[in-house]
Short mmCIF file of C-alpha atoms and ligand atoms in Angstrom, two decimals:
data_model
loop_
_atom_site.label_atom_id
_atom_site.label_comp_id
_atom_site.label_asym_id
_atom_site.label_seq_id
_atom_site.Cartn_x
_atom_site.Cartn_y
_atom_site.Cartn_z
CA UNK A 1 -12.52 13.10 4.36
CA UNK A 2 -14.51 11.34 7.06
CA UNK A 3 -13.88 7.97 8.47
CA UNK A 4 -16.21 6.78 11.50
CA UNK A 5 -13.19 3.77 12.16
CA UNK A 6 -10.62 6.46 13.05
CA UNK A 7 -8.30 3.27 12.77
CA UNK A 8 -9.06 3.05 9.28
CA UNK A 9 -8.31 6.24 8.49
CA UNK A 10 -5.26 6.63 5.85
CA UNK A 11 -4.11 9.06 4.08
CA UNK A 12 -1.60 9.26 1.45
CA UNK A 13 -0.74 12.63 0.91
CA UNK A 14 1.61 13.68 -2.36
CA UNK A 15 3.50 17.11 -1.82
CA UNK A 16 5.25 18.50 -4.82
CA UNK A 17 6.90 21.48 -5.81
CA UNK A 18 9.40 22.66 -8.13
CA UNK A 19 13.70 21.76 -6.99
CA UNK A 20 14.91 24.94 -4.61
CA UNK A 21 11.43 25.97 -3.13
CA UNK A 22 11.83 24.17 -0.42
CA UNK A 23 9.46 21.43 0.16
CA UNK A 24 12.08 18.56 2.14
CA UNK A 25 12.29 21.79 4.64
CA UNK A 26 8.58 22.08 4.72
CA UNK A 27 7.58 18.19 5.08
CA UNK A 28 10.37 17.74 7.55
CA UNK A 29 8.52 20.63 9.58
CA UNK A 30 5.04 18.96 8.97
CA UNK A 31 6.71 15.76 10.73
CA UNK A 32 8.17 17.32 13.97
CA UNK A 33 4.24 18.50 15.06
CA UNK A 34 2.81 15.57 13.68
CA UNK A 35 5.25 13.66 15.90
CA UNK A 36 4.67 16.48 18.98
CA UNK A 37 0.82 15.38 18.08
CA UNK A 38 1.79 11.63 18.73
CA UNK A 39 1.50 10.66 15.46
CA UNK A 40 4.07 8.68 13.28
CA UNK A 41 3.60 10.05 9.48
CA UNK A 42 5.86 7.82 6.91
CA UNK A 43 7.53 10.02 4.36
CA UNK A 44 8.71 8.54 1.23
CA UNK A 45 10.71 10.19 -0.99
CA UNK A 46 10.33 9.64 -4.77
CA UNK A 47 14.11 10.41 -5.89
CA UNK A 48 15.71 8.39 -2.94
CA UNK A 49 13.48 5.22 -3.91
CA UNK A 50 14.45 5.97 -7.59
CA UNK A 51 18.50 6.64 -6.27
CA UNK A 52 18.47 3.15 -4.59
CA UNK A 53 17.08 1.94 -7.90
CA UNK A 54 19.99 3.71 -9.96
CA UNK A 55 22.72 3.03 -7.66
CA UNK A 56 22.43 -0.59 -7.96
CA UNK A 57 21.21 -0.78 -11.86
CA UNK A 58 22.94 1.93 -13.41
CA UNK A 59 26.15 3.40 -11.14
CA UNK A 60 24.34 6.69 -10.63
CA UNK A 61 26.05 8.19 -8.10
CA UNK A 62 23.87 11.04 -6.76
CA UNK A 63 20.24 12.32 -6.92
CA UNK A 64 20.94 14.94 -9.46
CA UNK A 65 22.32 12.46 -11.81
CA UNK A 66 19.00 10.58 -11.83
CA UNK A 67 17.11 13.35 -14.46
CA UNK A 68 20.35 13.01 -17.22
CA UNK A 69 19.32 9.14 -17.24
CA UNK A 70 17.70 7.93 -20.74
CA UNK A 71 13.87 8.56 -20.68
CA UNK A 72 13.08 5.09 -20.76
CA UNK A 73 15.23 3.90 -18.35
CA UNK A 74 14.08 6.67 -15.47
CA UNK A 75 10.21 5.35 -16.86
CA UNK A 76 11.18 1.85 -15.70
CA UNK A 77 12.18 3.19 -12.61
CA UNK A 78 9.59 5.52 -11.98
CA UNK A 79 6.70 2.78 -12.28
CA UNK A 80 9.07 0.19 -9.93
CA UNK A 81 8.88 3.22 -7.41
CA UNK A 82 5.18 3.87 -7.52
CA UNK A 83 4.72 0.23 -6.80
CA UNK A 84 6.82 -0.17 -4.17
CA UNK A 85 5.29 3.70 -2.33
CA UNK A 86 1.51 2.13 -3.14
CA UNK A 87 2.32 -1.02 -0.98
CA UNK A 88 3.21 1.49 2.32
CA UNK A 89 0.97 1.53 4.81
CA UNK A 90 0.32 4.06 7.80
CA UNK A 91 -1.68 6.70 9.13
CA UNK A 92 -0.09 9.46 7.18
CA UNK A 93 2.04 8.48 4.12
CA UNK A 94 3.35 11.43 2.78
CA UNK A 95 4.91 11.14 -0.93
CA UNK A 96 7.84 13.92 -1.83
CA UNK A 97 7.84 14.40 -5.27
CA UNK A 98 7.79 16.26 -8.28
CA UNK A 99 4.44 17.02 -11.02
CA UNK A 100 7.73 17.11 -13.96
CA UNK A 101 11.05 16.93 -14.09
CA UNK A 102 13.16 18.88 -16.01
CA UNK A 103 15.24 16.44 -18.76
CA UNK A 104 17.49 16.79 -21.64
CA UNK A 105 13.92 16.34 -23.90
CA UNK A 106 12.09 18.57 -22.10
CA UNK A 107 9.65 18.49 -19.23
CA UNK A 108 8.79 14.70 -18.22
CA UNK A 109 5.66 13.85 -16.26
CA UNK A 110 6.93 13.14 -12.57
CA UNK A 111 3.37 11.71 -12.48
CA UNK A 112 1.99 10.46 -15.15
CA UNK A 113 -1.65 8.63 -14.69
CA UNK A 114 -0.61 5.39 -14.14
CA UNK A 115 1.50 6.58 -11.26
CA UNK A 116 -1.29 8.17 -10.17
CA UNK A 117 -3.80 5.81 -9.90
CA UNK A 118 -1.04 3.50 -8.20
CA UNK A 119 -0.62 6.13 -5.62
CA UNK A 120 -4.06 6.86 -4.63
CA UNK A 121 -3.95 10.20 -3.40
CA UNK A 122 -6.19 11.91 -0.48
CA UNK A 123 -4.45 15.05 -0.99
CA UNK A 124 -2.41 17.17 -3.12
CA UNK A 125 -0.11 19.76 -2.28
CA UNK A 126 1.89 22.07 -4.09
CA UNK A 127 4.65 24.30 -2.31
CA UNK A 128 5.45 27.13 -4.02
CA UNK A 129 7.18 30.00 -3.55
CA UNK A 130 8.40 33.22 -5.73
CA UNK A 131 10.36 32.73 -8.95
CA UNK A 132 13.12 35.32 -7.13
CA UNK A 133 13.19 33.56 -3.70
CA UNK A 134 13.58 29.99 -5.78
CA UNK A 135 16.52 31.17 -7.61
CA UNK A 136 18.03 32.84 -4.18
CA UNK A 137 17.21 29.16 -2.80
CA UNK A 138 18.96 27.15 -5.22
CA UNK A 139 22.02 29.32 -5.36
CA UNK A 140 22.22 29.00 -1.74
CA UNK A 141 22.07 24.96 -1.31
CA UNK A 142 25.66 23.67 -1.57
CA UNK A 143 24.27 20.28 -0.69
CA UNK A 144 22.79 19.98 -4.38
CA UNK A 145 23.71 20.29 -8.22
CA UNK A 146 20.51 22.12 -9.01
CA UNK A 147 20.20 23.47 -12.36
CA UNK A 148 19.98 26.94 -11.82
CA UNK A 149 17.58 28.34 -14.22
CA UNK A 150 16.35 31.85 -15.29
CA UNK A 151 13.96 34.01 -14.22
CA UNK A 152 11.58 33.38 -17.33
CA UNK A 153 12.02 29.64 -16.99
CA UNK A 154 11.19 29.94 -13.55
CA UNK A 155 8.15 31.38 -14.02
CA UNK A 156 7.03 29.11 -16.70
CA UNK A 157 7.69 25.78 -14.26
CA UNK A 158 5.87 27.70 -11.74
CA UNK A 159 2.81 27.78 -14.15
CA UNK A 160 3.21 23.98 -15.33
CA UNK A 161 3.26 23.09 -11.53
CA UNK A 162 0.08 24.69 -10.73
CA UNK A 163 -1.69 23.56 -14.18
CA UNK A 164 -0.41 19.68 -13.60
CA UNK A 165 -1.87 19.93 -9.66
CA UNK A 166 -5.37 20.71 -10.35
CA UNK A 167 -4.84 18.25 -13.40
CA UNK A 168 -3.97 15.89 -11.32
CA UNK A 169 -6.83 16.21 -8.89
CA UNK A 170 -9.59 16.08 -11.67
CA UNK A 171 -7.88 12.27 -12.21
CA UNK A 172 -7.07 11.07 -8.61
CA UNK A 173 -10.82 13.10 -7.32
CA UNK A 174 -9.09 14.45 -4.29
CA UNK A 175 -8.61 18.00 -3.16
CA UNK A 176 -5.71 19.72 -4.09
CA UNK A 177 -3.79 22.98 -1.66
CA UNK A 178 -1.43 25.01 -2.98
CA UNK A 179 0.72 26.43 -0.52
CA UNK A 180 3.20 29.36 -0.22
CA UNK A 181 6.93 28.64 1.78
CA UNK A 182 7.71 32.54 1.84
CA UNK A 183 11.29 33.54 3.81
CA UNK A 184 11.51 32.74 7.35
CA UNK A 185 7.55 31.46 7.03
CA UNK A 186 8.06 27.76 7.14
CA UNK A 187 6.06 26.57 9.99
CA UNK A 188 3.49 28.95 8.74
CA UNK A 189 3.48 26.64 5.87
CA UNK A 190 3.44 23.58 7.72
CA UNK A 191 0.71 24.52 9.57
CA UNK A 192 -1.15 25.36 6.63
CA UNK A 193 -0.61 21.58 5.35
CA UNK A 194 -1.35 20.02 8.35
CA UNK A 195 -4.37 21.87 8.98
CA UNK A 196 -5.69 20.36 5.08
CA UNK A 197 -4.11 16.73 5.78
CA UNK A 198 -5.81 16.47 9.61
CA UNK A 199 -9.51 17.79 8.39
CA UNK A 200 -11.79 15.38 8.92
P1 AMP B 301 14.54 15.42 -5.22
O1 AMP B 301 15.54 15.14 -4.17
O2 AMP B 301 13.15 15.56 -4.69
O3 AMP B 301 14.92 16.56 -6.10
O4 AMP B 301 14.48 14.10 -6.17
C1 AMP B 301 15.67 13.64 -6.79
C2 AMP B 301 15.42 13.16 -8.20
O5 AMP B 301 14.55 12.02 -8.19
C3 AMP B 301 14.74 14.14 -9.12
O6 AMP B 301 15.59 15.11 -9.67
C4 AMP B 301 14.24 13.19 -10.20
O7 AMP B 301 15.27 12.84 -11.07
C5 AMP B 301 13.83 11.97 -9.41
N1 AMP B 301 12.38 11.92 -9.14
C6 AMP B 301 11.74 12.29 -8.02
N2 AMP B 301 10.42 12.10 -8.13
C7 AMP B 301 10.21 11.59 -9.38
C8 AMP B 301 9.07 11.17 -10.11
N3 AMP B 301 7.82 11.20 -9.61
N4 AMP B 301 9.24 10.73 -11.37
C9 AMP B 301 10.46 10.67 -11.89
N5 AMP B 301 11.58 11.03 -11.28
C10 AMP B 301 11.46 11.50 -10.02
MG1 MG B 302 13.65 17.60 -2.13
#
């Protein structure tokens, strides 16, 4: 996307990608050479917005506890987040988030179409990695209650993620990247991201 007011310029990038393939690794990376660039990207993150929310409404205690909440009661909080992420301004916004969550009633849009069109993507971007080096990934992070999953359900949230990005960018008309975190590859995946969210 061109701008010829590079002042005006803004873009407000949402990364997703399924819990253990490690995305918060990968935007965190995208952030140190953005700031060696001189630039100042905002990230938001979706489930700390939605924690703050939970802490002080319902005594959730940790991040993990957020997807056991009643449906309706994470919808309420979902739509309070996407309104207070769509009044951030900057540069580069970056959004850390999720296409579904797992819940007790199955998968639940992370973000649904009003979301969407709150948020007002430039870009999409998926991280992905293998169904193996996810399940390595979450049995590895002590930091985390993550579900650990199978194999077979791996694969199928794998699928859904793809499927819901380039749903998602027929609805918000912006491009959508889906990009690979393989073992010890990291800043090769950075790179890859910032080379899609710089393009002018
Ligand atoms: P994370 O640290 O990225 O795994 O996010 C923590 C939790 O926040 C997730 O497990 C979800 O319960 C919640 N969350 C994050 N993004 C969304 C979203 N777009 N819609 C609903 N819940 C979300
Ligand atoms: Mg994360």
């Amino acid at each position: 996307m061109s701008n010829s007011n590079p002042e005006q310029v803004q873009r407000r990038i949402i990364i997703v990608g399924i819990p253990g393939v490690g995305k918060s690794t990968v935007v965190a990376k995208v952030v140190d050479i953005l700031n060696s660039r001189g630039k100042s990207p905002k990230v938001v993150n979706y489930g700390t917005v939605m924690l703050e929310q939970a802490m002080k409404s319902f005594g959730v205690k940790s991040r993990d506890e957020i997807r056991k909440l009643p449906i309706e009661v994470q919808k309420s909080m979902q739509v309070n987040a996407a309104s207070e992420i769509s009044r951030m301004e900057g540069e580069y916004v970056i959004v850390d988030t999720h296409l579904f969550i797992s819940t007790k009633e199955g998968f639940w849009p992370g973000i649904p179409i009003n979301v969407l069109q709150a948020l007002k993507p430039t870009n999409l971007i998926l991280v992905t990695a293998t169904a193996q080096e996810i399940l390595d990934r979450r049995q590895k992070d002590a930091t985390r209650t993550r579900d650990l999953g199978t194999r077979e359900l791996l694969e199928k949230e794998l699928f859904a993620a793809a499927s819901l990005l380039y749903a998602s960018s027929v609805i918000a008309g912006c491009p959508s990247l889906i990009v690979e975190n393989a073992n010890g590859a990291v800043e090769e995946a950075a790179l890859k991201i910032l080379a899609a969210i710089t393009a002018s």
